Coordinates of C-alpha atoms and ligand atoms in Angstrom, one line a residue:
M1 CA 50.3 5.0 -4.8
K2 CA 49.3 3.0 -7.9
L3 CA 49.4 5.0 -11.1
D4 CA 47.2 4.4 -14.1
L5 CA 48.3 4.3 -17.7
L6 CA 46.9 6.8 -20.2
G7 CA 46.7 4.0 -22.8
D8 CA 45.2 5.3 -26.0
R9 CA 42.8 7.8 -24.4
Q10 CA 42.7 11.0 -26.2
R11 CA 41.6 14.3 -24.7
T12 CA 38.3 15.5 -26.2
H13 CA 38.3 19.0 -24.8
Y14 CA 40.4 21.5 -22.9
C15 CA 39.3 22.4 -19.4
G16 CA 38.8 26.1 -20.1
E17 CA 36.5 25.7 -23.1
L18 CA 33.6 24.0 -21.4
R19 CA 30.4 26.0 -21.3
K20 CA 26.6 25.5 -20.8
S21 CA 26.3 24.3 -24.4
H22 CA 28.4 21.3 -23.5
A23 CA 25.9 20.1 -20.9
G24 CA 25.1 16.4 -21.4
R25 CA 28.3 15.6 -23.3
T26 CA 30.8 13.0 -22.2
V27 CA 34.3 14.5 -22.2
F28 CA 37.8 13.3 -21.5
L29 CA 40.0 16.0 -19.9
A30 CA 43.6 15.9 -18.7
G31 CA 45.7 18.2 -16.7
W32 CA 46.9 19.2 -13.2
V33 CA 44.8 19.3 -10.0
A34 CA 44.9 22.9 -8.9
R35 CA 42.9 22.3 -5.7
R36 CA 41.0 19.6 -3.9
R37 CA 38.1 20.1 -1.5
D38 CA 36.9 17.1 0.5
L39 CA 33.2 17.3 1.7
G40 CA 33.0 13.6 2.7
N41 CA 31.0 11.8 0.0
L42 CA 31.8 14.6 -2.4
I43 CA 35.3 15.6 -3.4
F44 CA 35.7 18.6 -5.7
L45 CA 38.8 18.9 -7.9
D46 CA 39.8 22.0 -9.8
L47 CA 41.3 20.6 -12.9
R48 CA 43.7 22.9 -14.8
D49 CA 45.3 22.9 -18.2
H50 CA 46.7 25.9 -20.1
T51 CA 43.3 27.0 -21.2
G52 CA 41.8 27.4 -17.7
V53 CA 40.2 25.5 -14.8
I54 CA 37.1 23.3 -14.6
Q55 CA 35.4 21.9 -11.5
V56 CA 35.3 18.1 -11.3
V57 CA 32.9 16.3 -8.9
C58 CA 33.9 12.9 -7.5
N59 CA 30.8 11.6 -6.0
R60 CA 31.1 8.3 -4.0
E61 CA 27.5 7.4 -5.0
V62 CA 28.4 7.8 -8.7
S63 CA 31.7 5.9 -8.5
A64 CA 33.3 4.6 -5.3
E65 CA 36.5 3.9 -7.2
V66 CA 36.8 7.4 -8.5
H67 CA 36.1 8.8 -5.0
A68 CA 38.7 6.6 -3.4
K69 CA 41.3 7.7 -5.9
A70 CA 40.3 11.4 -5.4
E71 CA 41.0 11.0 -1.7
E72 CA 44.7 10.4 -2.5
I73 CA 45.1 13.3 -4.8
R74 CA 47.2 16.4 -3.9
A75 CA 47.9 19.6 -5.6
E76 CA 49.7 19.3 -9.0
Y77 CA 49.0 15.6 -9.5
V78 CA 48.4 14.8 -13.1
V79 CA 45.1 13.2 -13.9
G80 CA 42.8 12.2 -16.7
I81 CA 39.0 12.5 -16.1
E82 CA 36.2 11.1 -18.0
G83 CA 32.8 12.3 -17.1
E84 CA 29.6 14.2 -18.1
V85 CA 29.4 17.9 -18.3
V86 CA 26.4 19.0 -16.1
L87 CA 25.0 22.4 -15.2
R88 CA 25.9 23.6 -11.8
P89 CA 23.0 24.2 -9.4
S90 CA 22.3 27.9 -9.6
D91 CA 23.5 28.6 -6.1
T92 CA 27.0 27.2 -6.9
V93 CA 27.6 29.0 -10.2
N94 CA 31.0 30.7 -10.1
P95 CA 31.0 33.9 -12.2
Q96 CA 34.7 34.4 -11.5
I97 CA 35.7 31.7 -14.0
S98 CA 34.6 31.3 -17.6
T99 CA 33.6 27.6 -17.0
G100 CA 31.8 28.6 -13.8
E101 CA 28.3 27.6 -15.0
V102 CA 29.2 23.9 -15.5
E103 CA 31.1 21.1 -13.8
V104 CA 32.1 17.6 -14.8
M105 CA 30.7 14.5 -13.0
A106 CA 33.7 12.1 -13.0
R107 CA 33.0 8.5 -14.0
T108 CA 36.6 7.5 -14.6
L109 CA 39.7 9.0 -13.0
L110 CA 43.2 8.1 -14.2
L111 CA 45.9 9.0 -11.8
L112 CA 48.8 9.7 -14.2
N113 CA 51.4 11.1 -12.0
E114 CA 52.2 12.4 -8.5
A115 CA 53.9 15.7 -7.6
K116 CA 55.9 16.9 -4.8
T117 CA 54.3 19.7 -2.8
P118 CA 55.2 22.8 -4.8
P119 CA 57.3 25.5 -3.1
F120 CA 54.8 28.1 -4.0
P121 CA 51.1 28.0 -5.1
I122 CA 50.5 27.9 -8.8
E123 CA 48.4 31.1 -8.8
D124 CA 48.4 34.5 -10.6
D125 CA 49.3 36.6 -7.7
I126 CA 51.9 34.9 -5.6
R127 CA 54.0 36.5 -3.0
T128 CA 57.2 34.5 -3.3
S129 CA 60.8 35.5 -4.1
E130 CA 61.8 35.8 -7.7
E131 CA 64.7 33.5 -6.8
A132 CA 62.2 30.7 -5.9
R133 CA 60.3 31.3 -9.1
L134 CA 63.4 31.1 -11.3
R135 CA 64.8 28.1 -9.5
H136 CA 61.5 26.2 -10.1
R137 CA 60.7 27.9 -13.4
Y138 CA 58.8 24.8 -14.6
L139 CA 56.2 25.5 -11.9
D140 CA 56.3 29.3 -12.3
L141 CA 55.7 28.9 -16.1
R142 CA 52.6 26.8 -15.2
R143 CA 50.9 29.9 -13.8
R144 CA 48.3 31.5 -16.0
R145 CA 50.1 34.8 -16.1
M146 CA 53.2 33.3 -17.5
Q147 CA 51.3 31.1 -19.9
H148 CA 49.6 34.3 -21.2
H149 CA 52.9 36.1 -21.6
L150 CA 54.7 33.4 -23.6
R151 CA 51.7 32.8 -25.8
L152 CA 51.4 36.6 -26.4
R153 CA 55.1 36.5 -27.4
H154 CA 54.4 33.6 -29.8
R155 CA 51.6 35.5 -31.5
A156 CA 53.8 38.6 -31.7
S157 CA 56.5 36.5 -33.4
L158 CA 53.9 35.4 -36.0
T159 CA 52.9 39.0 -36.5
V160 CA 56.5 40.1 -37.0
R161 CA 57.1 37.3 -39.5
E162 CA 53.8 38.0 -41.4
H163 CA 54.3 41.7 -41.5
M164 CA 58.0 41.7 -42.6
T165 CA 57.3 39.0 -45.2
A166 CA 54.4 41.0 -46.6
H167 CA 56.9 43.9 -47.1
G168 CA 59.4 41.7 -49.0
F169 CA 61.8 40.9 -46.1
V170 CA 63.3 37.4 -45.9
E171 CA 64.4 35.8 -42.7
V172 CA 67.9 34.7 -42.8
E173 CA 69.7 33.0 -39.9
T174 CA 73.2 34.3 -39.1
P175 CA 75.8 32.4 -37.1
F176 CA 76.1 32.3 -33.3
L177 CA 79.7 31.1 -33.5
T178 CA 81.4 34.0 -35.1
R179 CA 84.0 36.8 -34.6
S180 CA 83.4 39.6 -32.3
T181 CA 81.0 42.2 -33.8
P182 CA 81.3 45.7 -32.6
E183 CA 78.3 46.9 -30.5
G184 CA 80.4 48.3 -27.7
A185 CA 79.9 45.6 -25.0
R186 CA 82.1 42.7 -24.0
D187 CA 81.8 39.5 -26.0
Y188 CA 80.9 36.0 -24.7
L189 CA 83.8 33.8 -25.9
V190 CA 83.6 30.2 -26.9
P191 CA 87.0 28.4 -27.0
S192 CA 87.8 26.3 -30.0
R193 CA 88.8 22.6 -29.4
I194 CA 90.3 22.2 -32.8
H195 CA 92.2 25.4 -32.8
H196 CA 93.7 25.8 -29.4
G197 CA 94.0 29.4 -28.3
H198 CA 91.4 30.6 -30.8
F199 CA 87.9 31.7 -29.8
Y200 CA 84.6 32.2 -31.3
A201 CA 82.5 35.1 -30.1
L202 CA 78.8 35.0 -29.6
P203 CA 77.3 37.8 -31.7
Q204 CA 76.3 41.0 -29.9
S205 CA 74.1 41.5 -32.9
P206 CA 74.2 40.3 -36.5
Q207 CA 75.2 43.8 -37.6
L208 CA 78.0 42.9 -40.1
F209 CA 76.1 39.8 -41.4
K210 CA 73.0 41.8 -42.2
Q211 CA 75.1 44.5 -43.9
I212 CA 76.8 41.7 -45.9
L213 CA 73.4 40.3 -46.9
M214 CA 72.7 43.7 -48.4
I215 CA 76.0 43.6 -50.3
A216 CA 75.0 40.2 -51.4
G217 CA 71.8 41.5 -52.9
Y218 CA 69.1 40.1 -50.5
D219 CA 67.5 43.6 -50.6
R220 CA 65.4 43.2 -47.4
Y221 CA 66.4 41.0 -44.4
F222 CA 64.9 40.4 -41.0
Q223 CA 65.5 38.0 -38.2
I224 CA 64.1 37.3 -34.8
V225 CA 67.5 36.7 -33.3
R226 CA 69.2 36.1 -30.0
C227 CA 72.1 38.5 -29.2
F228 CA 74.7 38.1 -26.5
R229 CA 76.4 40.9 -24.5
D230 CA 78.6 40.4 -21.5
E231 CA 77.8 43.6 -19.8
D232 CA 77.8 44.6 -16.2
L233 CA 74.2 43.7 -15.6
R234 CA 71.5 46.1 -14.8
A235 CA 68.2 45.2 -13.3
D236 CA 66.5 44.6 -16.6
R237 CA 69.4 43.5 -18.8
Q238 CA 69.9 39.9 -19.9
P239 CA 73.1 38.5 -21.1
E240 CA 71.2 36.9 -24.0
F241 CA 68.2 38.8 -25.4
T242 CA 66.2 38.9 -28.5
Q243 CA 66.1 41.5 -31.3
V244 CA 63.9 41.9 -34.3
D245 CA 66.8 42.7 -36.6
V246 CA 66.1 44.5 -39.9
E247 CA 68.1 45.7 -42.8
M248 CA 67.1 47.1 -46.3
A249 CA 69.0 48.2 -49.4
F250 CA 68.4 51.5 -51.0
P251 CA 66.6 52.7 -47.9
Q252 CA 64.7 55.9 -47.5
R253 CA 64.5 56.5 -43.8
D254 CA 60.8 57.3 -44.0
V255 CA 60.0 54.1 -45.7
L256 CA 61.7 52.1 -43.0
F257 CA 60.0 54.2 -40.3
D258 CA 56.6 53.5 -41.9
I259 CA 57.2 49.8 -42.0
I260 CA 58.2 49.7 -38.4
E261 CA 55.3 52.0 -37.3
Q262 CA 52.9 49.7 -39.0
L263 CA 54.5 46.7 -37.3
M264 CA 54.0 48.4 -33.9
E265 CA 50.4 49.1 -34.8
K266 CA 49.8 45.4 -35.5
L267 CA 51.7 44.2 -32.4
F268 CA 49.8 46.5 -30.1
A269 CA 46.5 45.4 -31.8
L270 CA 47.3 42.0 -30.2
I271 CA 46.5 43.6 -26.8
E272 CA 43.7 45.7 -28.3
A273 CA 45.6 48.9 -28.0
K274 CA 45.4 51.7 -30.5
V275 CA 48.6 53.3 -31.7
R276 CA 48.6 56.9 -33.1
R277 CA 50.6 57.2 -36.3
P278 CA 52.8 58.7 -37.6
F279 CA 55.0 58.7 -34.6
P280 CA 56.5 62.2 -33.8
R281 CA 60.1 62.7 -34.8
L282 CA 62.3 64.8 -32.6
S283 CA 65.9 65.6 -32.9
Y284 CA 68.4 64.5 -30.3
D285 CA 69.2 68.1 -29.5
E286 CA 65.5 68.9 -29.0
V287 CA 64.7 66.0 -26.7
M288 CA 67.8 66.7 -24.6
E289 CA 66.7 70.3 -24.1
R290 CA 63.0 69.6 -23.5
Y291 CA 63.0 66.3 -21.7
G292 CA 66.6 65.9 -20.5
S293 CA 66.7 62.4 -22.0
D294 CA 67.3 60.7 -25.3
K295 CA 64.4 58.3 -24.5
P296 CA 61.8 60.7 -23.2
H297 CA 58.4 59.7 -21.9
L298 CA 55.9 61.8 -23.9
G299 CA 52.9 60.8 -21.9
F300 CA 52.9 64.0 -19.9
G301 CA 54.0 67.6 -20.4
L302 CA 56.7 69.0 -18.1
E303 CA 59.1 70.4 -20.6
W304 CA 62.3 72.1 -19.7
K305 CA 63.7 75.2 -21.5
R306 CA 67.2 76.5 -21.7
V307 CA 67.2 80.2 -20.7
N308 CA 69.8 82.7 -19.9
L309 CA 69.6 84.5 -16.6
P310 CA 69.1 88.3 -16.7
E311 CA 72.2 90.5 -17.2
G312 CA 74.6 90.1 -14.3
A313 CA 72.6 87.5 -12.5
G314 CA 74.8 84.6 -13.5
E315 CA 77.7 86.2 -11.7
K316 CA 75.7 87.1 -8.6
L317 CA 74.4 83.6 -8.2
H318 CA 77.7 82.0 -9.4
V319 CA 75.9 79.9 -11.9
R320 CA 76.7 79.0 -15.5
Q321 CA 74.6 80.2 -18.4
P322 CA 72.3 78.9 -19.7
I323 CA 70.2 77.4 -16.9
K324 CA 67.1 75.3 -17.4
V325 CA 63.6 76.2 -16.3
L326 CA 60.5 74.0 -15.9
R327 CA 56.9 75.0 -15.3
V328 CA 55.1 72.6 -13.1
P329 CA 51.4 73.5 -13.6
G330 CA 49.4 74.1 -10.4
W331 CA 52.1 73.1 -8.0
A332 CA 52.8 76.4 -6.3
T333 CA 51.5 74.5 -3.3
A334 CA 54.6 72.3 -3.1
A335 CA 55.9 72.0 0.4
R336 CA 59.4 72.9 1.4
S337 CA 60.2 69.3 2.2
Q338 CA 59.1 68.3 -1.3
L339 CA 61.3 71.0 -2.9
D340 CA 64.2 69.9 -0.7
K341 CA 63.9 66.3 -2.0
L342 CA 64.0 67.6 -5.6
Q343 CA 67.1 69.6 -4.8
D344 CA 68.7 66.5 -3.3
L345 CA 67.9 64.6 -6.5
A346 CA 69.3 67.3 -8.6
R347 CA 72.5 67.2 -6.6
A348 CA 72.7 63.5 -6.7
N349 CA 72.7 63.9 -10.5
A350 CA 75.5 66.5 -10.5
A351 CA 73.3 69.6 -11.0
D352 CA 74.6 71.7 -8.1
W353 CA 72.4 74.8 -8.5
F354 CA 68.7 74.5 -7.8
S355 CA 66.0 77.1 -7.1
Y356 CA 62.3 77.7 -7.6
A357 CA 59.6 80.3 -7.8
K358 CA 56.0 80.0 -6.7
V359 CA 53.7 82.1 -8.8
G360 CA 50.8 83.6 -7.0
D361 CA 47.9 85.8 -8.3
S362 CA 49.9 89.0 -7.7
E363 CA 53.0 88.0 -5.8
I364 CA 55.8 85.7 -6.7
Q365 CA 57.8 83.8 -4.0
S366 CA 61.3 82.7 -4.5
P367 CA 64.6 82.5 -2.7
L368 CA 66.0 84.3 -5.7
G369 CA 63.9 87.4 -5.0
K370 CA 66.3 88.8 -2.4
I371 CA 69.3 88.5 -4.7
L372 CA 67.9 89.3 -8.1
G373 CA 64.8 91.4 -7.3
E374 CA 61.3 90.5 -7.9
E375 CA 61.2 91.8 -11.5
A376 CA 64.0 89.5 -12.6
V377 CA 62.2 86.5 -11.0
R378 CA 59.1 87.5 -12.8
T379 CA 61.0 87.6 -16.1
L380 CA 62.3 84.1 -15.4
A381 CA 58.8 82.8 -14.6
A382 CA 57.5 84.4 -17.7
G383 CA 60.2 82.7 -19.7
A384 CA 58.9 79.4 -18.3
E385 CA 55.4 80.4 -19.4
A386 CA 54.2 80.1 -15.8
G387 CA 51.0 81.6 -14.6
A388 CA 49.2 81.9 -11.2
G389 CA 49.3 78.7 -9.2
D390 CA 52.3 77.3 -11.0
L391 CA 55.7 76.3 -9.7
V392 CA 58.8 77.1 -11.6
L393 CA 61.9 75.0 -11.1
L394 CA 65.3 76.3 -12.0
L395 CA 68.3 74.1 -12.5
G396 CA 71.9 74.9 -13.3
L397 CA 75.5 74.3 -12.6
K398 CA 77.6 76.4 -10.4
S399 CA 80.3 78.3 -12.3
G400 CA 83.7 77.1 -11.6
S401 CA 82.6 73.5 -11.7
G402 CA 84.8 73.0 -14.7
A403 CA 84.1 69.3 -15.4
P404 CA 83.6 68.5 -19.1
G405 CA 80.2 68.1 -20.7
P406 CA 78.3 70.6 -18.6
Q407 CA 75.3 70.8 -20.9
Q408 CA 75.0 67.0 -20.9
R409 CA 75.2 66.9 -17.1
L410 CA 72.5 69.5 -16.7
D411 CA 70.3 67.8 -19.3
A412 CA 70.6 64.5 -17.6
A413 CA 69.7 65.9 -14.2
S414 CA 66.8 67.8 -15.6
G415 CA 65.5 64.5 -17.1
E416 CA 65.7 62.7 -13.7
L417 CA 63.8 65.5 -12.1
R418 CA 61.1 65.4 -14.7
L419 CA 60.5 61.7 -14.2
E420 CA 60.5 62.1 -10.5
L421 CA 57.9 64.9 -10.8
A422 CA 55.7 62.7 -13.1
R423 CA 55.8 59.9 -10.6
K424 CA 55.1 62.2 -7.6
L425 CA 52.3 64.0 -9.3
D426 CA 51.0 60.8 -10.8
L427 CA 51.1 62.0 -14.4
I428 CA 51.8 58.7 -16.1
K429 CA 48.6 57.2 -17.3
P430 CA 48.6 53.4 -17.9
G431 CA 47.3 52.1 -21.2
E432 CA 48.6 55.0 -23.2
W433 CA 51.3 54.3 -25.8
N434 CA 53.5 57.2 -26.6
F435 CA 55.9 56.4 -29.4
L436 CA 58.5 58.7 -30.9
W437 CA 61.5 58.6 -33.1
V438 CA 64.6 60.4 -31.9
V439 CA 66.7 61.3 -34.9
D440 CA 69.9 63.2 -35.7
F441 CA 72.0 61.7 -32.9
P442 CA 75.6 63.0 -32.6
M443 CA 77.9 60.8 -34.6
F444 CA 80.6 60.6 -31.9
E445 CA 80.8 61.0 -28.1
Y446 CA 84.0 62.0 -26.5
D447 CA 85.3 59.3 -24.1
E448 CA 87.0 61.2 -21.3
K449 CA 88.9 58.3 -19.9
A450 CA 90.3 57.1 -23.2
K451 CA 90.7 60.7 -24.5
R452 CA 89.3 59.9 -27.9
F453 CA 86.0 59.8 -29.8
A454 CA 83.8 56.8 -29.7
A455 CA 80.9 56.0 -32.0
M456 CA 77.6 56.9 -30.4
H457 CA 75.7 54.1 -32.3
H458 CA 78.4 52.0 -34.0
P459 CA 81.2 52.6 -36.4
F460 CA 79.2 51.6 -39.5
T461 CA 76.7 54.4 -39.0
S462 CA 76.7 57.0 -41.7
P463 CA 77.3 60.6 -40.9
R464 CA 74.8 63.1 -42.4
E465 CA 75.9 64.0 -45.9
E466 CA 75.9 67.7 -45.1
D467 CA 78.3 67.1 -42.1
L468 CA 80.9 65.1 -44.1
E469 CA 83.3 68.0 -44.5
K470 CA 83.4 68.5 -40.7
L471 CA 84.3 64.8 -40.0
E472 CA 88.0 65.4 -39.3
S473 CA 87.9 69.1 -38.3
D474 CA 85.0 69.1 -35.9
P475 CA 83.8 65.5 -35.1
A476 CA 81.8 66.7 -32.1
A477 CA 79.5 68.7 -34.4
V478 CA 78.8 65.8 -36.9
K479 CA 75.4 64.3 -36.7
A480 CA 74.7 60.7 -37.6
R481 CA 71.9 59.2 -39.7
A482 CA 71.0 57.3 -36.6
Y483 CA 67.6 56.9 -34.9
D484 CA 66.0 55.4 -31.9
L485 CA 62.5 54.2 -31.4
V486 CA 61.2 55.2 -28.0
L487 CA 58.0 54.0 -26.2
N488 CA 56.8 55.4 -22.9
G489 CA 60.3 56.3 -21.9
S490 CA 62.0 53.1 -23.0
E491 CA 64.3 52.7 -25.9
I492 CA 62.7 49.9 -27.9
G493 CA 64.8 50.1 -31.0
G494 CA 67.8 51.7 -32.7
G495 CA 69.4 51.8 -36.1
S496 CA 70.9 53.8 -38.8
I497 CA 71.6 54.4 -42.4
R498 CA 75.0 52.8 -42.9
I499 CA 78.2 53.9 -44.5
H500 CA 78.3 52.1 -47.9
R501 CA 81.4 53.7 -49.3
P502 CA 84.9 52.4 -48.3
D503 CA 86.4 55.9 -48.4
I504 CA 84.0 57.2 -45.8
Q505 CA 84.3 54.1 -43.7
K506 CA 88.0 54.6 -43.6
R507 CA 87.6 58.3 -42.6
V508 CA 85.3 57.3 -39.8
F509 CA 87.6 54.6 -38.5
S510 CA 90.4 57.2 -38.5
V511 CA 88.3 59.6 -36.4
L512 CA 87.7 56.7 -34.0
G513 CA 91.5 56.2 -33.7
L514 CA 91.3 52.9 -35.5
T515 CA 94.5 52.4 -37.6
P516 CA 94.0 50.7 -41.0
E517 CA 95.9 47.7 -39.6
K518 CA 93.6 47.4 -36.6
A519 CA 90.5 47.9 -38.7
R520 CA 91.7 45.2 -41.1
E521 CA 92.5 42.8 -38.2
R522 CA 89.0 43.3 -36.7
F523 CA 86.8 43.6 -39.7
G524 CA 88.9 42.7 -42.7
F525 CA 86.3 40.4 -44.1
F526 CA 83.7 43.2 -43.9
L527 CA 86.0 45.8 -45.5
D528 CA 86.7 43.4 -48.4
A529 CA 82.9 43.0 -48.9
L530 CA 82.4 46.7 -48.7
E531 CA 84.6 47.1 -51.8
C532 CA 82.6 44.7 -53.8
G533 CA 79.6 47.0 -54.9
T534 CA 77.9 47.9 -51.7
P535 CA 74.4 49.4 -52.2
P536 CA 73.2 52.2 -49.9
H537 CA 71.6 50.4 -47.0
G538 CA 70.2 50.9 -43.5
G539 CA 68.2 49.2 -40.8
I540 CA 67.1 48.9 -37.3
A541 CA 67.1 46.4 -34.4
L542 CA 64.1 46.3 -32.1
G543 CA 64.4 45.2 -28.5
Y544 CA 61.9 42.4 -28.6
D545 CA 61.9 41.4 -25.0
R546 CA 61.2 45.0 -23.9
I547 CA 58.4 45.4 -26.5
I548 CA 56.7 42.2 -25.3
A549 CA 57.1 43.2 -21.6
L550 CA 55.4 46.6 -22.3
M551 CA 52.6 44.8 -24.2
A552 CA 52.2 42.4 -21.3
G553 CA 52.1 45.2 -18.7
E554 CA 55.3 44.0 -17.1
S555 CA 58.1 46.3 -16.0
N556 CA 60.8 43.5 -16.1
I557 CA 61.8 41.7 -19.3
R558 CA 62.4 38.5 -17.2
E559 CA 58.6 38.1 -17.0
V560 CA 58.4 37.6 -20.8
I561 CA 61.4 35.3 -21.2
A562 CA 60.8 31.6 -20.6
F563 CA 64.2 30.9 -19.0
P564 CA 65.9 34.1 -18.0
K565 CA 69.0 34.7 -16.0
T566 CA 69.2 36.7 -12.8
A567 CA 70.6 40.2 -12.6
S568 CA 74.0 38.5 -11.9
A569 CA 73.8 36.5 -15.1
V570 CA 73.0 33.2 -13.4
D571 CA 70.5 30.6 -14.6
L572 CA 69.2 29.4 -11.2
M573 CA 67.3 26.5 -12.6
C574 CA 70.2 24.8 -14.4
D575 CA 72.8 26.4 -12.2
A576 CA 74.8 27.9 -15.1
P577 CA 77.5 29.0 -15.4
A578 CA 79.2 26.0 -13.8
P579 CA 82.6 24.5 -13.6
V580 CA 83.4 21.8 -16.2
D581 CA 85.4 18.6 -16.1
P582 CA 89.2 18.9 -16.2
E583 CA 89.1 16.7 -19.3
Q584 CA 86.9 19.2 -21.1
L585 CA 89.4 22.0 -20.3
D586 CA 92.3 19.8 -21.3
E587 CA 90.7 19.2 -24.7
L588 CA 90.4 22.9 -25.1
G589 CA 93.9 23.5 -24.0
I590 CA 92.7 25.8 -21.2
N591 CA 94.2 26.2 -17.7
I592 CA 92.1 28.1 -15.1
K593 CA 94.1 30.7 -13.2
N594 CA 93.5 30.7 -9.5
Ligands
LIG1 N1 73.0 46.4 -34.5 C1 72.4 47.5 -33.8 C2 72.1 47.2 -32.4 O1 72.0 46.0 -32.0 C3 71.1 48.0 -34.4 C4 71.3 48.5 -35.8 O2 72.1 49.4 -36.1 O3 70.5 48.0 -36.7 O4 71.9 48.1 -31.6

């Protein structure tokens, strides 16, 4: 096929912007052919660019040359069209598309390029495997939906930059080739050619750099920054992902919260969503008791309570105190099979004691009745504030199951049950944005395998001042000045007020089992900086991909990342990771083990 040259022709309009008011104008459009319909003397082309689609008419009687070229055209060919905008006859107006009242009578058609038949149609709703979409990402990204998402992301970035700048934050770029920073995951390593046997690490976050910027007097820093974590991948994790990273000196937590809440309000205004401020603040202990999760979805009720069974009942039932109870409003009608499923789910989450009570007008029905007596069951139901028509779920751990962390296990199981109930009873309403701050996290968690304490956030997080004296004597009881931002059951950010005093930093390292030598080896540069007049400081990092995905109504962050990797960390389009030439390895002084 003979192709035309674009020459010096300049597009006058985008396809999606043509309206009735353009009728009579001569326009030059350029884009991809989305569809071709051949009616003999008339050939209709749907011409697409990133703004939308317009119908182009190639009429043999207007131009035999245009018509002949149009006969050759297939989907995704690239064309330039010059012609006149005309009103469509009223019976062919298409109210489905914004340009549906007009069409363009083609007078000139430039065939700019051909295209292979695409492996899937370039449409909003396609039923094709994600693998095919990722392999041919250039075609997938052509779809309107993806165009929308990436443009939304761009506008969100502008909003972040404007907002943070208005609050006195400066964007500073921090290095990608660096030393390992401690965020608890595995590092991606980059071998050095000049220093054989030495490696850079790609940053898991700019944590230490942003703290050093505070030491250096930059006062307020932010960065929209790529972070790299070589984790065992879960469905919606990416080995490289983006954070809005924030740090400020002399921070008051509430000031930081307010800045971030305002940012969320502005971001969600981009999708015309209203955000209620201030966001609720709940302590870690409270959310674990009530919602069984440190990232609870607050869009529906269903709140657990920890209660003690009546005198002697724990022994009779062989269950540990306290148990947890949940009122499920109006679900006394639950079928046996539905309750069985919940019990299975509880077991699968290591909560091995499960029961229920159905509250009627005068009677109460529960397998516990026979063992404990009706009065005791009534007391339990009253403890859950259940009334007629409600179901009460009871969850616990059998006594004797002596594994550690029983309360955590019970809480985690209760959280899973709560989410399952919300799904089953269809309680999660779309279009509602339930933000909250979870505060006062424990400073440490006990690592059973390693038999030592690990930092729950990271080792630079400050303990609460009032807990400092317990640091060595009762680490498990120390709370951190750490916080998470949660939206609709997803953690979308986390941060803390940091340790700014070397003496406290040393004590925390020591609780973590890090000898002064080890600490020096890993973060010597940072410890040196810490001794040079470190102001109190703190910050947060927001999970930018997740926030954009929520705004775009997508459940997977891959939908809002231009070139994501699969769940097994592979880039299907460029086929990375890939082997490299032996010469490259040689230069790096690397031998690959078989
Ligand atoms: N660097 C931390 C993270 O990436 C966030 C923070 O503490 O600011 O999770």
